[in-house]
PDB file of C-alpha atoms in Angstrom:
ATOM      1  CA  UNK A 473       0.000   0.000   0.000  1.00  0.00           C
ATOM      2  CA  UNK A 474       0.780   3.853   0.097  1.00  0.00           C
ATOM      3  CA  UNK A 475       2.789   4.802   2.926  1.00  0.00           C
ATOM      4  CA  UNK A 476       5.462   7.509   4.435  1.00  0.00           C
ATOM      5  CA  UNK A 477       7.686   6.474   7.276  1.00  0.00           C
ATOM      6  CA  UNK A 478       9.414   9.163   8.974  1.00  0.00           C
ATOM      7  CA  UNK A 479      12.582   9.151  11.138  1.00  0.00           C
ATOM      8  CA  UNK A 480      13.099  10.265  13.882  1.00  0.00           C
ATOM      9  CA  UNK A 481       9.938  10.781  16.072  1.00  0.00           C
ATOM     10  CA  UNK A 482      11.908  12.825  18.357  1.00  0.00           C
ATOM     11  CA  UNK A 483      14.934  15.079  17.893  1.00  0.00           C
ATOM     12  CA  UNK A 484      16.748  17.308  20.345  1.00  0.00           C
ATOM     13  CA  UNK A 485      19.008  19.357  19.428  1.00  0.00           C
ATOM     14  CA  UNK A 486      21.380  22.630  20.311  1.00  0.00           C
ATOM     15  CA  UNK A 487      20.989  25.790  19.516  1.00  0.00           C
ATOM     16  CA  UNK A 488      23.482  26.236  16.319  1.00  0.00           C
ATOM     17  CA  UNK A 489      23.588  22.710  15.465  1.00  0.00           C
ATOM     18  CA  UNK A 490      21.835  21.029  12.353  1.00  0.00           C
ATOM     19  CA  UNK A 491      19.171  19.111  12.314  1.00  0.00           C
ATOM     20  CA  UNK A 492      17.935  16.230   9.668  1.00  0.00           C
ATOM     21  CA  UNK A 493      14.983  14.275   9.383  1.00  0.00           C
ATOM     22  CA  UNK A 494      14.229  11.459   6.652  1.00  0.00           C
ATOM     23  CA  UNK A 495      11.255  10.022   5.074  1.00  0.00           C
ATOM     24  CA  UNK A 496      10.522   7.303   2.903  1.00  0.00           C
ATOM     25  CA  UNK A 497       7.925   6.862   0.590  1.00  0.00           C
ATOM     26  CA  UNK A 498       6.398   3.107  -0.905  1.00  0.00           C
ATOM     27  CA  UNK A 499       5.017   4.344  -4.047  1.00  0.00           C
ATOM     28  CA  UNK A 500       7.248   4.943  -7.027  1.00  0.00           C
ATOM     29  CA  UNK A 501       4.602   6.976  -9.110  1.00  0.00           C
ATOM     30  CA  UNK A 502       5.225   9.647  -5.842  1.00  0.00           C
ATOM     31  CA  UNK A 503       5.919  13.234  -7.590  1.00  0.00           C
ATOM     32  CA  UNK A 504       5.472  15.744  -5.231  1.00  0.00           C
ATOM     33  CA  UNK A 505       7.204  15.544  -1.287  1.00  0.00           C
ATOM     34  CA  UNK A 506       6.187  19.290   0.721  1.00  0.00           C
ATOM     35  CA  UNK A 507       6.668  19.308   4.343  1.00  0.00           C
ATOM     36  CA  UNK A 508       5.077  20.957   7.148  1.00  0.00           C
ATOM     37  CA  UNK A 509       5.651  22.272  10.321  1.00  0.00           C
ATOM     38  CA  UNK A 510       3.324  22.400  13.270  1.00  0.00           C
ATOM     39  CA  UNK A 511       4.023  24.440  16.517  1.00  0.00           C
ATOM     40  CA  UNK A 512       2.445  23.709  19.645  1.00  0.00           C
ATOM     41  CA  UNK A 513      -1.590  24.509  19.404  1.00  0.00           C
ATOM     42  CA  UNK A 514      -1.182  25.264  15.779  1.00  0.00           C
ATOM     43  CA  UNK A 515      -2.036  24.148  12.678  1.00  0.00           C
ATOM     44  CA  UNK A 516       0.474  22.595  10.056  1.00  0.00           C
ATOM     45  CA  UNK A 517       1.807  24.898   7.973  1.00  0.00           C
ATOM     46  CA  UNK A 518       3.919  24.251   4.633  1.00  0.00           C
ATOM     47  CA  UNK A 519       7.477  25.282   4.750  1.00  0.00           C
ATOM     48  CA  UNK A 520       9.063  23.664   2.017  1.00  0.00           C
ATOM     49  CA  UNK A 521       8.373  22.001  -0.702  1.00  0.00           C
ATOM     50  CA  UNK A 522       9.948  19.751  -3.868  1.00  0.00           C
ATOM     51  CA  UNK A 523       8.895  18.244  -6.865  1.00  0.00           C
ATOM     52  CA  UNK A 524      10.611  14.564  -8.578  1.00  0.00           C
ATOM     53  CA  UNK A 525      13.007  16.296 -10.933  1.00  0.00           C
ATOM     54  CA  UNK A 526      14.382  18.378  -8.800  1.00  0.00           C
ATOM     55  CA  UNK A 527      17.006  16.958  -6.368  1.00  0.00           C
ATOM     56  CA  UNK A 528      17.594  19.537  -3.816  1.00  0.00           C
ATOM     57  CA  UNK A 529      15.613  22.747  -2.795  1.00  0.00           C
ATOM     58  CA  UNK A 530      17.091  25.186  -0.321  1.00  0.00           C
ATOM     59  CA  UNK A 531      15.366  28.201   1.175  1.00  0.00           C
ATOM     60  CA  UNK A 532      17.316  29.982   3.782  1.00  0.00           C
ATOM     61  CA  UNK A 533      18.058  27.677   6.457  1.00  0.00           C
ATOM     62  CA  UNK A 534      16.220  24.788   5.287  1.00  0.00           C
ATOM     63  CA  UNK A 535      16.691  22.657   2.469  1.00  0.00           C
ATOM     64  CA  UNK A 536      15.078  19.248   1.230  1.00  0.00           C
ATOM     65  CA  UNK A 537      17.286  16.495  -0.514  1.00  0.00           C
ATOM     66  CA  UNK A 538      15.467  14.053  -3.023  1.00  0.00           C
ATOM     67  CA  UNK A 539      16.455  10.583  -3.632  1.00  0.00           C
ATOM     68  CA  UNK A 540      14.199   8.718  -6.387  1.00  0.00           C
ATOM     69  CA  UNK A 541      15.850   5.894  -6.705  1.00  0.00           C
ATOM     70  CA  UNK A 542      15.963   4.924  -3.027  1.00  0.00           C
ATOM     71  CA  UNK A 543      12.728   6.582  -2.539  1.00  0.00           C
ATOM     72  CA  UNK A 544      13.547   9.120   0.562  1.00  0.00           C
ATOM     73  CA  UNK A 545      14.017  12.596   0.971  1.00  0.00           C
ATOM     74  CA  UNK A 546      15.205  14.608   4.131  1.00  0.00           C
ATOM     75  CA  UNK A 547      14.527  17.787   5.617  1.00  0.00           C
ATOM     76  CA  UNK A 548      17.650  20.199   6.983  1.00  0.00           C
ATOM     77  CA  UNK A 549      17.961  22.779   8.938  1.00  0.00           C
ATOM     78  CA  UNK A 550      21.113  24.626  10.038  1.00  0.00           C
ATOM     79  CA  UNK A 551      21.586  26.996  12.685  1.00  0.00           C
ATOM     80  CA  UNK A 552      19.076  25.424  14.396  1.00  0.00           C
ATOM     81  CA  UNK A 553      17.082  28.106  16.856  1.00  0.00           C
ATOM     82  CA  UNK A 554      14.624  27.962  19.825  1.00  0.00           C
ATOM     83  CA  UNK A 555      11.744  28.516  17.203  1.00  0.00           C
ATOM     84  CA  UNK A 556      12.620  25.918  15.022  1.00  0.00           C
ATOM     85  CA  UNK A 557      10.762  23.559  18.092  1.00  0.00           C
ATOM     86  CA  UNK A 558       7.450  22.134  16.461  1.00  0.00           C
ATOM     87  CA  UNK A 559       6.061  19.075  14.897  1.00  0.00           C
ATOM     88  CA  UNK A 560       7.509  18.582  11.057  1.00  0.00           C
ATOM     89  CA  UNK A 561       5.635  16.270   8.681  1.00  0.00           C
ATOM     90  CA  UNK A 562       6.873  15.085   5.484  1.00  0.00           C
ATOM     91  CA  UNK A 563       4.169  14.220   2.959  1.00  0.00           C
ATOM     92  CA  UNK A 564       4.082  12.274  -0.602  1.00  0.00           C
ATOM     93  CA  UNK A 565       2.046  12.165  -3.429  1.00  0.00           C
ATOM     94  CA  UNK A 566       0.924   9.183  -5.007  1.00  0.00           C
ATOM     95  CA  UNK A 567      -1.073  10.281  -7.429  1.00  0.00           C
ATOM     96  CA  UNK A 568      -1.909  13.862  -8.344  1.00  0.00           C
ATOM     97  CA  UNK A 569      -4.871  14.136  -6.000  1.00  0.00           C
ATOM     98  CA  UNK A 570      -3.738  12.359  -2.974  1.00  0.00           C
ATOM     99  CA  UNK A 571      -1.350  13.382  -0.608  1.00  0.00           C
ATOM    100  CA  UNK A 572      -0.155  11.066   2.433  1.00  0.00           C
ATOM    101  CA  UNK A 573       1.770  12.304   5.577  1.00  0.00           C
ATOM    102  CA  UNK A 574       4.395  10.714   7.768  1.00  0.00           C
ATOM    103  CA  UNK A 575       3.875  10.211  11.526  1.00  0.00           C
ATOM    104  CA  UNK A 576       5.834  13.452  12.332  1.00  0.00           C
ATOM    105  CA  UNK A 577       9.202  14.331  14.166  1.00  0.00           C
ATOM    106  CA  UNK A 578       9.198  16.619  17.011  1.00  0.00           C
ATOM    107  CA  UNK A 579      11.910  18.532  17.053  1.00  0.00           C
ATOM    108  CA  UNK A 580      13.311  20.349  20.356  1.00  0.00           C
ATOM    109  CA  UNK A 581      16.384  23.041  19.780  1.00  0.00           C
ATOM    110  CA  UNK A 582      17.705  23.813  23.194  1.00  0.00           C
ATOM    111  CA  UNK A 583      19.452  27.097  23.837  1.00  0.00           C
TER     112      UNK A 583
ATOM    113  CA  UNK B1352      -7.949  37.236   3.070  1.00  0.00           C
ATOM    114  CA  UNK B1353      -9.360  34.968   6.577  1.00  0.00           C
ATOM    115  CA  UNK B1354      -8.393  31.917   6.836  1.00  0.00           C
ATOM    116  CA  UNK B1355     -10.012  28.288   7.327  1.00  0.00           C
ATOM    117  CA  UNK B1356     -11.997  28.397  10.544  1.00  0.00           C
ATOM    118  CA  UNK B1357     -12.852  25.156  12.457  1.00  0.00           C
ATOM    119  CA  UNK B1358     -15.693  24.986  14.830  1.00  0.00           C
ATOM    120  CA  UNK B1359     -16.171  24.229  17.619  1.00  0.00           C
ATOM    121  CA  UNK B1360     -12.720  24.283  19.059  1.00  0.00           C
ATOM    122  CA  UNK B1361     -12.722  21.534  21.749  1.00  0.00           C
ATOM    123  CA  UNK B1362     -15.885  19.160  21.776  1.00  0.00           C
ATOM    124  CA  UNK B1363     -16.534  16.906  24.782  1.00  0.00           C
ATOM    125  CA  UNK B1364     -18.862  13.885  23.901  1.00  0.00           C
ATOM    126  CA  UNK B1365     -19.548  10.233  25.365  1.00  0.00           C
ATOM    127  CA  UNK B1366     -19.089   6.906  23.750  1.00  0.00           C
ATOM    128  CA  UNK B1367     -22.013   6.354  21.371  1.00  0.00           C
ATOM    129  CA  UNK B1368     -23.157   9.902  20.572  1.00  0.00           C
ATOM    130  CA  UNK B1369     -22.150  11.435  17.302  1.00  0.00           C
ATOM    131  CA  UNK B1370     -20.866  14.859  16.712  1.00  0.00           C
ATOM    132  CA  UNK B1371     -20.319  17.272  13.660  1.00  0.00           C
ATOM    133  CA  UNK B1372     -17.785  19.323  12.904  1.00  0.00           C
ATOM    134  CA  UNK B1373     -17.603  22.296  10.357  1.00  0.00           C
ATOM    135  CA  UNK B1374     -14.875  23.946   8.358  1.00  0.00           C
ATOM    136  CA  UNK B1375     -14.991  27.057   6.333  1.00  0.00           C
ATOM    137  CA  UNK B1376     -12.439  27.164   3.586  1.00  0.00           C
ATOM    138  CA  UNK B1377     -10.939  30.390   2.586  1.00  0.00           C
ATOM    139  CA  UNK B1378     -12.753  32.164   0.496  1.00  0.00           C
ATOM    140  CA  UNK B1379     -12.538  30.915  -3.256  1.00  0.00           C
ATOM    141  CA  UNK B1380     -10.866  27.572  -2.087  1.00  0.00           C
ATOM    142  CA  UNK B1381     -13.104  24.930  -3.465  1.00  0.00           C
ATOM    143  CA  UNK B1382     -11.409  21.747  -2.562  1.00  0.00           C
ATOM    144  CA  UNK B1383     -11.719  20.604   1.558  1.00  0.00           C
ATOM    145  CA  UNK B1384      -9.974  17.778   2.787  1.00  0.00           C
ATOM    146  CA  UNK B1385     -10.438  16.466   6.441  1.00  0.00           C
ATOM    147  CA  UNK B1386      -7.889  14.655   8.639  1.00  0.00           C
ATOM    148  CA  UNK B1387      -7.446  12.778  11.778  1.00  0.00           C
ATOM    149  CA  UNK B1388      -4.810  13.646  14.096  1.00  0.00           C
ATOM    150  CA  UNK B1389      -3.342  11.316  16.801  1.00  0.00           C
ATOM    151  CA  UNK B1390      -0.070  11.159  18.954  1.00  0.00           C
ATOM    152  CA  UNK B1391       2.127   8.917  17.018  1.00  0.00           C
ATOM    153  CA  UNK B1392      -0.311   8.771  13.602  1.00  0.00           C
ATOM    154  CA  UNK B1393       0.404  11.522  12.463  1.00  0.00           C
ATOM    155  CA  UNK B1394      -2.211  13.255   9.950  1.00  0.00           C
ATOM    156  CA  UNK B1395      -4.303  10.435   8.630  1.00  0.00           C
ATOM    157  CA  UNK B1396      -6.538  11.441   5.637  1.00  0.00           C
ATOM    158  CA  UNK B1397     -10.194  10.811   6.027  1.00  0.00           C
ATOM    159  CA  UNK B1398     -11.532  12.495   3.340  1.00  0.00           C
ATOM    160  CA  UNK B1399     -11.698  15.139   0.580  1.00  0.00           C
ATOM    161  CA  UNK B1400     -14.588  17.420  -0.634  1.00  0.00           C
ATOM    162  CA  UNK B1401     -14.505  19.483  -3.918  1.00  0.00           C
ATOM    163  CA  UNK B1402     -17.368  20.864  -5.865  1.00  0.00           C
ATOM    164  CA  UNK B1403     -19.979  19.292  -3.558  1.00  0.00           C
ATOM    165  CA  UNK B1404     -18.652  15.470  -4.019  1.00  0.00           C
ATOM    166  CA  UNK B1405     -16.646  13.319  -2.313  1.00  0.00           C
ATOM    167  CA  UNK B1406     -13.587  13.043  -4.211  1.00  0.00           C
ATOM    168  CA  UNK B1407     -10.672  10.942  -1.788  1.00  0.00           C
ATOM    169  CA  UNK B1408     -11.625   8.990   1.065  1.00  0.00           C
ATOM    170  CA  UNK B1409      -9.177   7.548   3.202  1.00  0.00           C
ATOM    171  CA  UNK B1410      -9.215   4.221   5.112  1.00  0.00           C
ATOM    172  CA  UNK B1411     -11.714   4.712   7.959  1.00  0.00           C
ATOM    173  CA  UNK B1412     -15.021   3.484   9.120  1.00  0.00           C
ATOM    174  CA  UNK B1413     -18.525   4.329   7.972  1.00  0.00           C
ATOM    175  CA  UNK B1414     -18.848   6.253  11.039  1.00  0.00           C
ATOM    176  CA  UNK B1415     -16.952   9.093   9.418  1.00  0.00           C
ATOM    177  CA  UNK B1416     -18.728  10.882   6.683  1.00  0.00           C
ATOM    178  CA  UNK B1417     -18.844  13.874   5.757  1.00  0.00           C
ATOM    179  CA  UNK B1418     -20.536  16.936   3.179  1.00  0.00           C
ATOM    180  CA  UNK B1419     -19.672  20.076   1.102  1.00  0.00           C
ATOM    181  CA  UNK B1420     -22.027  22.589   0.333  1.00  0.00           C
ATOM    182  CA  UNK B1421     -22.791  24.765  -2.167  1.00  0.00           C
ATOM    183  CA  UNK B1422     -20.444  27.508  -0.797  1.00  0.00           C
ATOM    184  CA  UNK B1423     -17.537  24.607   0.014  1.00  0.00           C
ATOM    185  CA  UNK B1424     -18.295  24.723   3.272  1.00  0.00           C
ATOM    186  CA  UNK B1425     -17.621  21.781   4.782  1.00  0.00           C
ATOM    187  CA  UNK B1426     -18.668  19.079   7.430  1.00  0.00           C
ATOM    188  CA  UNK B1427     -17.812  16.581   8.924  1.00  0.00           C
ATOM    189  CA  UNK B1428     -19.971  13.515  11.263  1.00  0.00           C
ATOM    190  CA  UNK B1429     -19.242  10.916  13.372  1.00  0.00           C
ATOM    191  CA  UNK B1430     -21.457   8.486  14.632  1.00  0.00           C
ATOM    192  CA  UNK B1431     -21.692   6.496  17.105  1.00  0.00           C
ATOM    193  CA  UNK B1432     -18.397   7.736  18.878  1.00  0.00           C
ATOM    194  CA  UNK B1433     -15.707   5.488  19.883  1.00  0.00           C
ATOM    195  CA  UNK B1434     -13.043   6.093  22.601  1.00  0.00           C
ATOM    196  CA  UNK B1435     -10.654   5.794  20.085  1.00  0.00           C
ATOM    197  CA  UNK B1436     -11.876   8.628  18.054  1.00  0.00           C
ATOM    198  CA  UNK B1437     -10.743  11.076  20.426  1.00  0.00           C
ATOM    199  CA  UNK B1438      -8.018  13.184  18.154  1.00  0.00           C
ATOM    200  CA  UNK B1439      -7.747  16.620  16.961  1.00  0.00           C
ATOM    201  CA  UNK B1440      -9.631  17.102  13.426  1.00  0.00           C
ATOM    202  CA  UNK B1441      -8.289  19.026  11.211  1.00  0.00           C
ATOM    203  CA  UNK B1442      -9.474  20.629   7.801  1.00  0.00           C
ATOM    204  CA  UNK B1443      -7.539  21.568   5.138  1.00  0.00           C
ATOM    205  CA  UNK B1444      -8.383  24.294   1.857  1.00  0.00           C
ATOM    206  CA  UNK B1445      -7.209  24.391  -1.291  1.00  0.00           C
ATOM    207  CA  UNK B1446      -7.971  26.373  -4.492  1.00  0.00           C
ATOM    208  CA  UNK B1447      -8.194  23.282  -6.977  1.00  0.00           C
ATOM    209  CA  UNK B1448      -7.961  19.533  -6.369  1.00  0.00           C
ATOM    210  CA  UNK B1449      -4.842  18.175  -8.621  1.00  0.00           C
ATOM    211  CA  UNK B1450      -2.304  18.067  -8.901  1.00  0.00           C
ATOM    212  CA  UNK B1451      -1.295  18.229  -5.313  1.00  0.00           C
ATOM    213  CA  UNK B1452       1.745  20.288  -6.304  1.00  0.00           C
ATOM    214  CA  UNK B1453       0.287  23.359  -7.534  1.00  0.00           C
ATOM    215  CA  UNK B1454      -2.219  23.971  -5.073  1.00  0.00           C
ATOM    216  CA  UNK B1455      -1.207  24.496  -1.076  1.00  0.00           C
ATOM    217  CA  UNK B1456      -3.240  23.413   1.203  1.00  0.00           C
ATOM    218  CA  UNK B1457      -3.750  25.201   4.288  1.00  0.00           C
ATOM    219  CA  UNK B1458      -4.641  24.142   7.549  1.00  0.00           C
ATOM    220  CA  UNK B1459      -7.474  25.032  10.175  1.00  0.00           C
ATOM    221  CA  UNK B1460      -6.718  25.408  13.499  1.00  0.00           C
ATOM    222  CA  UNK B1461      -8.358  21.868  14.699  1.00  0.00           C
ATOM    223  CA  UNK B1462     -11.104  21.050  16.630  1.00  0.00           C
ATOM    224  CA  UNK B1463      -9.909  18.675  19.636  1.00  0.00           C
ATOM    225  CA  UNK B1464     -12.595  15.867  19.988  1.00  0.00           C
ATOM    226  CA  UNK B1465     -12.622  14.081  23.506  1.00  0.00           C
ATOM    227  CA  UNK B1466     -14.221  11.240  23.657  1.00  0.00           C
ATOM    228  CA  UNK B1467     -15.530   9.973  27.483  1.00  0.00           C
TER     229      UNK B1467
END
């Protein structure tokens, strides 16, 4: 069946340091991998995003790597910072009306 | 522009009632998708509404079911409520339905179900 697997569920982290979390997707046909972050009592909101022929998207401190031929792709952030703390979810789509999410890693930054 | 509203916020109900739930896309979006979400699920897709039909439906029971109307507002029901059901709900809007990559979806803030 159709399914993301995230790594880790948890992260902690200093302030400074990098973080990385990776996902992994079942379905080949996937073309289109966003993620999301969610703070504490908020909703998800997208933060990055990145489509099968690209294989790397940065924007600021956050970039997203692609692998299609092992089917996983990773978020980064360097420079970590307090606010960076939330909920991320990586997401991949199947088909071009369906989009499935990963359990979520929640990440901690520590100053 | 406002953004998607849930209501009610937090929802208290006992095992065997039913409850619905409404989200109000932002204005223009026509496509509303629902999801379930649980500590250590994730965001599991129940469901997506565009143009009045049911479009996507996810893997969950008959209990869940849900409506668009003619101004894509949205809701959704549960019947005959389970302990397990208790979650936060969450809507999501979009302006179009696919492909997945050219329209955002944006998040409500949730309404937190408890079931007793």
């Amino acid at each position: 069946g159709e399914n993301v697997e995230q790594h880790p569920s948890t992260l902690s982290v200093q302030e400074g340091d990098s973080a990385v979390i990776k996902c992994t997707y079942s379905d080949s046909a996937s073309n289109y991998f966003p993620w999301y972050k969610q703070e504490l009592g908020k909703r998800p909101q997208l933060i990055i995003d990145i489509r099968s022929n690209v294989g790397e998207k940065k924007d600021q401190r956050i970039a997203v790597t692609l692998n299609k031929t092992a089917k996983h792709f990773s978020l980064h952030i360097t420079e970590t910072q307090p606010e960076d703390s939330a909920v991320y979810f990586c997401a991949a789509s199947p088909r071009a009306d369906k989009l499935i999410f990963g359990t979520g890693t929640r990440l901690q930054v520590f100053p | 522009k406002a953004g998607v509203t849930q209501t009610p916020r937090y929802l208290i109900k006992t095992r065997g009632q039913q409850v619905t739930l409404s989200c109000s896309p932002i204005s223009g979006h026509r496509s509303v998708s629902w999801y379930q979400q649980t500590p250590g699920q994730g965001l599991q897709f129940l469901f997506e509404y565009f143009s009045e039909t049911q479009r996507n439906k996810g893997n969950f029971p008959g209990r869940f079911s849900g409506r668009q109307f003619s101004n894509s507002r949205s809701e959704m029901n549960v019947s005959t409520l389970e302990l397990g059901d208790s979650a936060l709900y969450l809507c999501a809007s979009s302006l179009g339905l696919a492909p997945r990559s050219s329209y955002e979806q944006y998040f409500g803030p949730g309404t937190r179900l408890t079931v007793t």
